[in-house]
CSV table of C-alpha atoms in Angstrom, one decimal:
chain,number,residue,atom,x,y,z
V,70,MET,CA,108.9,-250.6,108.8
V,71,ALA,CA,108.9,-247.6,111.3
V,72,PRO,CA,105.3,-245.8,112.0
V,73,PHE,CA,105.8,-242.2,110.7
V,74,SER,CA,108.9,-242.0,107.9
V,75,GLY,CA,110.3,-238.9,108.4
V,76,ASP,CA,108.3,-236.5,106.8
V,77,GLY,CA,105.4,-238.3,108.4
V,78,VAL,CA,107.0,-236.6,111.5
V,79,LEU,CA,107.2,-233.4,109.8
V,80,TRP,CA,103.8,-232.8,108.6
V,81,LEU,CA,102.8,-233.8,111.8
V,82,CYS,CA,104.4,-230.9,113.8
V,83,LEU,CA,104.0,-228.5,110.9
V,84,GLY,CA,100.1,-229.1,111.3
V,85,VAL,CA,100.8,-229.2,115.0
V,86,SER,CA,102.5,-225.8,115.2
V,87,LEU,CA,100.0,-224.2,112.8
V,88,PHE,CA,97.2,-225.5,114.6
V,89,PHE,CA,98.7,-223.4,118.1
V,90,ALA,CA,100.3,-220.7,115.8
V,91,VAL,CA,95.9,-220.2,114.3
V,92,ARG,CA,94.1,-220.1,118.4
V,93,GLY,CA,97.0,-217.6,119.2
V,94,ILE,CA,96.9,-215.6,116.7
V,95,ALA,CA,92.7,-215.2,116.4
V,96,THR,CA,94.0,-214.1,120.3
V,97,ASP,CA,96.0,-211.8,119.7
V,98,LEU,CA,93.3,-210.3,117.7
V,99,ARG,CA,90.7,-210.7,120.4
V,100,GLN,CA,92.9,-209.1,122.1
V,101,VAL,CA,93.8,-206.1,119.3
V,102,VAL,CA,90.1,-205.5,119.0
V,103,ASP,CA,89.4,-204.8,123.4
V,104,LEU,CA,92.6,-202.4,123.5
V,105,THR,CA,91.2,-200.2,120.7
V,106,GLU,CA,87.3,-200.3,122.3
V,107,ILE,CA,89.1,-198.6,125.6
V,108,LYS,CA,91.7,-196.9,123.9
V,109,HIS,CA,88.4,-195.3,121.3
V,110,VAL,CA,86.9,-194.4,125.0
V,111,GLU,CA,89.3,-192.9,126.1
V,112,GLN,CA,89.7,-190.9,123.7
V,113,GLU,CA,86.5,-189.7,123.8
V,114,ASP,CA,86.8,-188.1,127.2
V,115,LYS,CA,90.2,-186.4,126.3
V,116,ILE,CA,87.7,-184.6,123.5
V,117,ILE,CA,84.5,-184.2,126.0
V,118,ASN,CA,87.5,-183.2,128.7
V,119,THR,CA,89.9,-181.0,126.4
V,120,LEU,CA,86.7,-178.8,125.5
V,121,LEU,CA,85.1,-178.4,128.6
V,122,LYS,CA,88.0,-176.1,129.2
V,123,LEU,CA,88.6,-174.4,125.6
V,124,SER,CA,84.1,-173.9,126.6
V,125,GLN,CA,86.1,-171.5,129.7
V,126,SER,CA,88.8,-169.8,128.0
V,127,THR,CA,89.4,-166.6,128.3
V,128,ASN,CA,89.9,-166.2,124.4
V,129,HIS,CA,86.4,-165.5,123.3
V,130,ASP,CA,87.2,-167.4,119.9
V,131,LEU,CA,87.9,-171.0,121.4
V,132,ARG,CA,85.6,-170.5,124.1
V,133,ALA,CA,82.9,-169.5,121.2
V,134,ALA,CA,84.1,-172.7,119.1
V,135,SER,CA,84.9,-175.0,121.7
V,136,LEU,CA,80.8,-174.8,123.2
V,137,ARG,CA,79.2,-174.2,119.3
V,138,ILE,CA,81.2,-177.8,119.3
V,139,ILE,CA,79.4,-179.3,122.7
V,140,SER,CA,75.5,-178.0,121.0
V,141,GLU,CA,76.3,-179.5,118.2
V,142,ARG,CA,76.7,-183.2,120.0
V,143,SER,CA,74.0,-182.6,121.8
V,144,CYS,CA,71.6,-181.9,119.3
V,145,LYS,CA,72.1,-185.2,118.1
V,146,GLY,CA,70.8,-189.1,117.5
V,147,ALA,CA,70.7,-190.9,121.6
V,148,THR,CA,72.1,-187.3,122.8
V,149,ARG,CA,69.4,-185.8,121.7
V,150,ASP,CA,66.7,-188.8,122.4
V,151,LEU,CA,68.5,-188.9,126.8
V,152,LEU,CA,68.1,-184.7,126.8
V,153,LEU,CA,64.5,-184.4,126.2
V,154,GLU,CA,63.4,-187.8,128.2
V,155,ASP,CA,64.6,-185.9,131.2
V,156,LEU,CA,62.5,-183.0,130.4
V,157,ALA,CA,59.5,-185.2,130.3
V,158,SER,CA,60.3,-186.4,133.2
V,159,LYS,CA,58.9,-186.3,136.9
V,160,ASP,CA,62.4,-186.8,138.2
V,161,LYS,CA,63.2,-183.0,139.9
V,162,VAL,CA,66.8,-184.0,139.2
V,163,PRO,CA,67.0,-185.5,135.3
V,164,GLN,CA,64.6,-182.2,134.7
V,165,ALA,CA,67.0,-179.5,136.2
V,166,ARG,CA,70.0,-181.1,134.6
V,167,ALA,CA,67.8,-180.9,131.2
V,168,LEU,CA,66.2,-177.6,131.7
V,169,ASN,CA,69.4,-176.2,132.7
V,170,ALA,CA,70.9,-177.2,129.3
V,171,LEU,CA,68.5,-176.8,127.5
V,172,ASN,CA,68.2,-173.6,129.2
V,173,PHE,CA,71.9,-173.2,127.8
V,174,LEU,CA,71.5,-174.1,124.3
V,175,THR,CA,68.5,-171.9,123.2
V,176,SER,CA,70.1,-168.4,124.9
V,177,ASN,CA,74.0,-169.0,125.6
V,178,ARG,CA,74.9,-165.4,123.5
V,179,ALA,CA,78.0,-168.0,122.4
V,180,LEU,CA,75.4,-170.4,120.3
V,181,THR,CA,73.6,-166.8,118.6
V,182,ARG,CA,75.4,-167.7,115.3
V,183,THR,CA,74.3,-171.3,115.2
V,184,SER,CA,70.6,-173.0,114.7
V,185,ILE,CA,70.4,-174.6,117.5
V,186,CYS,CA,67.1,-173.1,117.6
V,187,THR,CA,66.2,-174.3,114.0
V,188,ARG,CA,66.7,-177.4,114.9
V,189,ILE,CA,65.2,-178.3,117.6
V,190,ALA,CA,62.7,-177.7,116.9
V,191,ASP,CA,60.5,-179.7,115.9
V,192,LEU,CA,57.6,-182.4,117.1
V,193,HIS,CA,59.6,-184.5,119.5
V,194,THR,CA,61.3,-181.4,121.1
V,195,PHE,CA,57.3,-179.5,121.8
V,196,THR,CA,56.0,-182.7,123.4
V,197,ALA,CA,58.7,-183.2,125.3
V,198,LEU,CA,58.5,-179.9,126.5
V,199,VAL,CA,54.6,-179.7,126.6
V,200,ASN,CA,55.0,-182.5,129.3
V,201,CYS,CA,57.5,-180.7,131.0
V,202,LEU,CA,55.0,-177.2,131.3
V,203,SER,CA,52.5,-179.4,132.5
V,204,ASN,CA,54.4,-181.4,135.0
V,205,PHE,CA,54.9,-178.1,136.7
V,206,LEU,CA,50.9,-177.4,137.0
V,207,GLU,CA,50.8,-179.3,139.9
V,208,GLU,CA,53.5,-177.5,141.8
V,209,HIS,CA,51.4,-174.1,141.5
V,210,VAL,CA,50.8,-174.7,145.1
V,211,GLU,CA,53.0,-172.3,147.3
V,212,LYS,CA,53.3,-168.7,146.5
V,213,THR,CA,56.6,-167.4,145.0
V,214,THR,CA,56.2,-164.0,144.2
V,215,THR,CA,53.0,-160.7,145.6
V,216,THR,CA,53.3,-159.1,141.8
V,217,ASN,CA,48.8,-158.1,141.8
V,218,SER,CA,48.4,-159.0,138.6
V,219,PRO,CA,45.7,-160.4,136.2
V,220,ILE,CA,48.0,-162.4,134.2
V,221,LEU,CA,51.1,-163.5,136.5
V,222,PRO,CA,50.4,-166.5,138.7
V,223,LYS,CA,52.0,-165.9,142.1
V,224,THR,CA,52.4,-169.1,142.2
V,225,ARG,CA,54.9,-170.2,139.8
V,226,PRO,CA,57.3,-172.6,140.9
V,227,MET,CA,61.1,-171.5,140.1
V,228,GLY,CA,61.7,-174.4,137.1
V,229,GLU,CA,58.9,-172.8,135.3
V,230,LYS,CA,61.1,-169.9,134.6
V,231,LYS,CA,63.5,-171.4,132.6
V,232,ALA,CA,61.2,-173.9,130.4
V,233,LEU,CA,58.9,-170.8,128.9
V,234,ASN,CA,62.4,-168.9,128.5
V,235,ILE,CA,63.6,-172.2,125.9
V,236,LEU,CA,59.8,-171.9,125.0
V,237,HIS,CA,59.5,-168.6,123.9
V,238,ALA,CA,63.5,-169.1,122.1
V,239,LEU,CA,61.6,-172.7,120.1
V,240,LEU,CA,58.1,-171.1,119.4
V,241,PRO,CA,58.9,-168.6,116.9
V,242,GLU,CA,61.3,-171.1,114.9
V,243,ASN,CA,57.6,-173.9,114.2
V,244,VAL,CA,54.2,-172.6,115.8
V,245,PRO,CA,52.2,-175.4,114.0
V,246,GLU,CA,54.0,-178.2,115.5
V,247,ALA,CA,53.6,-176.6,118.7
V,248,LEU,CA,50.1,-176.9,118.3
V,249,GLU,CA,50.4,-180.3,117.8
V,250,ALA,CA,52.2,-181.1,120.9
V,251,GLY,CA,50.0,-179.1,122.3
V,252,ILE,CA,51.1,-175.9,123.6
V,253,ILE,CA,47.4,-174.6,124.1
V,254,SER,CA,45.0,-177.7,124.0
V,255,ARG,CA,47.5,-179.9,126.6
V,256,TRP,CA,49.4,-176.6,128.8
V,257,LEU,CA,47.2,-173.0,128.4
V,258,CYS,CA,44.3,-174.1,128.4
V,259,ARG,CA,44.9,-175.9,132.5
V,260,TYR,CA,47.1,-172.7,133.4
V,261,PRO,CA,46.1,-170.7,135.7
V,262,PHE,CA,45.9,-166.6,134.8
V,263,PRO,CA,44.5,-165.2,137.9
V,264,CYS,CA,41.7,-163.3,136.1
V,265,ALA,CA,40.5,-167.2,134.3
V,266,LEU,CA,40.5,-168.0,138.0
V,267,ALA,CA,38.3,-164.7,138.9
V,268,GLU,CA,34.7,-164.6,139.8
V,269,PRO,CA,33.5,-163.6,137.2
V,270,SER,CA,36.1,-165.0,135.3
V,271,ARG,CA,37.9,-163.0,132.8
V,272,ARG,CA,39.2,-166.3,130.8
V,273,ARG,CA,38.2,-165.3,127.4
V,274,ASP,CA,40.2,-161.6,128.6
V,275,VAL,CA,43.8,-163.4,128.3
V,276,VAL,CA,44.7,-162.4,125.3
V,277,ILE,CA,43.4,-158.9,125.3
V,278,LEU,CA,45.3,-158.7,129.7
V,279,MET,CA,48.7,-160.5,127.4
V,280,LYS,CA,48.6,-156.8,124.9
V,281,THR,CA,47.9,-154.7,127.8
V,282,TRP,CA,49.8,-156.1,131.0
V,283,TRP,CA,52.8,-157.2,129.1
V,284,SER,CA,54.7,-156.2,131.7
V,285,ASP,CA,53.9,-158.4,134.6
V,286,ASP,CA,55.1,-161.6,132.7
V,287,VAL,CA,57.3,-160.4,129.3
V,288,VAL,CA,57.7,-164.3,127.9
V,289,MET,CA,54.7,-165.5,128.4
V,290,SER,CA,53.0,-162.3,126.6
V,291,ALA,CA,55.6,-162.8,124.2
V,292,ILE,CA,54.7,-166.8,124.1
V,293,PHE,CA,51.0,-165.4,123.2
V,294,SER,CA,52.2,-162.6,121.0
V,295,THR,CA,53.7,-165.5,118.6
V,296,LEU,CA,50.7,-167.5,119.1
V,297,SER,CA,48.2,-164.7,118.4
V,298,SER,CA,50.1,-163.7,115.0
V,299,HIS,CA,49.9,-167.5,114.4
V,300,PRO,CA,46.1,-168.3,112.4
V,301,ASP,CA,46.2,-171.4,113.5
V,302,GLY,CA,47.1,-170.6,116.7
V,303,ILE,CA,44.0,-167.7,117.0
V,304,LYS,CA,41.7,-170.9,116.5
V,305,GLN,CA,42.8,-172.7,119.4
V,306,LEU,CA,43.5,-169.9,121.6
V,307,ARG,CA,39.5,-169.2,121.0
V,308,LYS,CA,39.0,-172.8,120.6
V,309,HIS,CA,39.9,-173.5,124.1
V,310,GLY,CA,38.4,-170.7,125.6
V,311,LEU,CA,41.7,-167.5,126.0
V,312,MET,CA,40.6,-165.9,123.2
V,313,GLY,CA,36.9,-163.7,122.6
V,314,SER,CA,35.2,-163.9,119.1
V,315,MET,CA,35.5,-161.6,116.4
V,316,ILE,CA,32.5,-160.1,117.2
V,317,ALA,CA,33.5,-159.4,121.0
V,318,GLU,CA,37.0,-158.0,120.1
V,319,ASN,CA,36.2,-155.8,116.8
V,320,ASP,CA,33.4,-154.4,120.3
V,321,GLN,CA,36.9,-154.1,122.3
V,322,ASP,CA,37.6,-152.3,120.2
V,323,ASP,CA,35.4,-150.0,120.0
V,324,ASP,CA,35.2,-148.8,123.4
V,325,ASP,CA,38.8,-148.6,123.5
V,326,ASP,CA,37.8,-144.7,124.7
V,327,ALA,CA,35.0,-145.1,127.2
V,328,ASP,CA,35.8,-145.5,130.8
V,329,SER,CA,38.0,-148.1,131.7
V,330,ASP,CA,37.0,-151.5,134.1
V,331,VAL,CA,38.7,-151.3,137.1
V,332,TRP,CA,40.5,-155.0,138.0
V,333,MET,CA,40.5,-156.2,141.1
V,334,VAL,CA,43.4,-158.6,142.1
V,335,ASP,CA,42.8,-161.0,145.2
V,336,ALA,CA,39.8,-159.3,146.6
V,337,ASP,CA,39.7,-162.2,149.1
V,338,GLU,CA,42.5,-160.4,151.0
V,339,ALA,CA,41.7,-157.4,152.9
V,340,GLY,CA,41.5,-154.5,151.4
V,341,GLY,CA,43.0,-156.4,148.0
V,342,SER,CA,44.5,-154.1,145.1
V,343,PHE,CA,42.9,-152.1,142.0
V,344,GLY,CA,44.8,-152.0,138.0
V,345,ARG,CA,43.0,-150.4,135.7
V,346,THR,CA,42.5,-151.9,132.2
V,347,PRO,CA,40.5,-151.0,128.6
V,348,SER,CA,37.0,-152.3,129.5
V,349,ARG,CA,35.7,-155.3,128.2
V,350,ARG,CA,32.5,-154.7,127.0
V,351,PHE,CA,29.9,-157.1,125.5
V,352,PRO,CA,27.7,-156.7,123.0
V,353,GLU,CA,24.7,-155.0,124.2
V,354,GLY,CA,22.0,-154.4,121.3
V,355,SER,CA,21.2,-155.8,117.3
V,356,VAL,CA,23.7,-155.8,114.6
V,357,GLU,CA,22.7,-152.7,114.5
V,358,ASP,CA,23.2,-151.0,117.5
V,359,GLN,CA,26.4,-152.5,116.5
V,360,ALA,CA,27.5,-150.8,113.4
V,361,LEU,CA,26.1,-147.6,114.2
V,362,ARG,CA,28.4,-147.3,117.2
V,363,ARG,CA,31.6,-148.3,114.7
V,364,ARG,CA,30.6,-145.4,112.3
V,365,ARG,CA,30.3,-143.0,115.3
V,366,ARG,CA,34.1,-143.3,115.8
V,367,GLU,CA,35.1,-143.8,112.3
V,368,ALA,CA,37.2,-139.6,112.2
V,369,MET,CA,39.3,-137.9,110.8
V,370,VAL,CA,41.5,-135.0,112.0
V,371,LEU,CA,42.4,-131.7,110.6
V,372,SER,CA,44.9,-129.7,112.2
V,373,ASP,CA,47.6,-127.8,111.4
V,374,GLY,CA,49.6,-127.8,114.4
V,375,GLY,CA,50.2,-124.8,115.1
V,376,ARG,CA,47.1,-124.5,118.4
V,377,PRO,CA,45.1,-127.6,120.6
V,378,ILE,CA,43.1,-129.8,118.3
V,379,GLY,CA,39.1,-129.1,119.3
V,380,SER,CA,36.1,-130.3,117.9
V,381,ASP,CA,36.3,-128.1,115.2
V,382,ASP,CA,39.2,-129.6,113.4
V,383,ILE,CA,37.3,-133.6,114.0
V,384,ILE,CA,35.6,-134.3,110.6
V,385,GLN,CA,33.2,-136.9,111.4
V,386,ARG,CA,30.8,-139.5,109.1
V,387,PRO,CA,27.6,-138.5,109.4
V,388,ILE,CA,25.5,-140.7,110.6
V,389,ASP,CA,22.1,-142.3,108.9
C-alpha cells in the first residue's frame, strides 16, 4: 500500500496552505494597523497646521472659529494638564510658553464669547497659577520701573505681569477655589508691597491703599477689589494682616475729611518723593469717644442750589 493516498496528499497540501495563509493574513492585519496609526498622526498634524493657518486668516469669521477650536482643545485632558504643569515650573522656557498660551486664552477678543475662563477656573488651575506667582517672588531683585508708589514694587518681573492678567481674568469666576489654592495665604501675604516694607509698616493698609492708589497698579488693585468683595476673601485678608479690623476701618471712614497723612516713598534715597493718602488714624480714647466722633459727622445738607452752601444749610444731629 502506498504511504500516502491521493486524498492524503491533498489534505496535507491544504493544511500547509492554510497555515501559511493564516500567518500571512495576521501579518497583513498588523501592517494595516500600523499604517492606520501613522495616517492618524499625519491627519492630526494636517488638522493642526490647517487650524494654525486659519487662525492667521484675514477673514474675521474663519480666524475666530479656528481660535475657538484651538482653545477648546487646549483646555481638555492631557493638553491642559501639561499646560498647567509648565505654568508651575521653575524652568523659565516652559513657564514662558504656558504664560503666553494662558494669557492668550483668557484675553484674546476672538474668545470673549466662549466659556474658557469659566471652564478652567478651578482648583487645579489656581494652584498652578499661585505656584507660578510664588516662583516670581524670588525674582523681585532688579528694578524694572521707576514709579514711586506704596502698592507697586519697583522690582516686578516682566513675566509676573502676564500671570497677574491671567489671575485677573479667572478670579471673578471662582473666588472660593482661588482662596483654597492659597492666593492670599501662600502668595499675597508674602508679596513685597512697598507700604508693607516701609518703616513704620503700613501692611494693614494694603487694601485701603489699593483703593486710593489704584491707578499705579490697575490689575493688582482689581484683584484686591474682587477679593475684598467676597466674605471669605475679607476674612483671609484680615487673617493675614493685609486689611485692618472693623473698628479701624470705621475710624478711617470717620476721619476721611481730616488732613491727609504724608506717605514718603523711598525715604532711604536722597530726597525721596511724597504723595498724599487718606489719613490712617488708629482708635484713640474709649468706645464712647469713637461713637461721639461718628455722631459729629452725621449731618444733613439742605440747599436749593442757587447759592454756595454755608453753615446755615447744614443740619447736624444734636450731640448729647
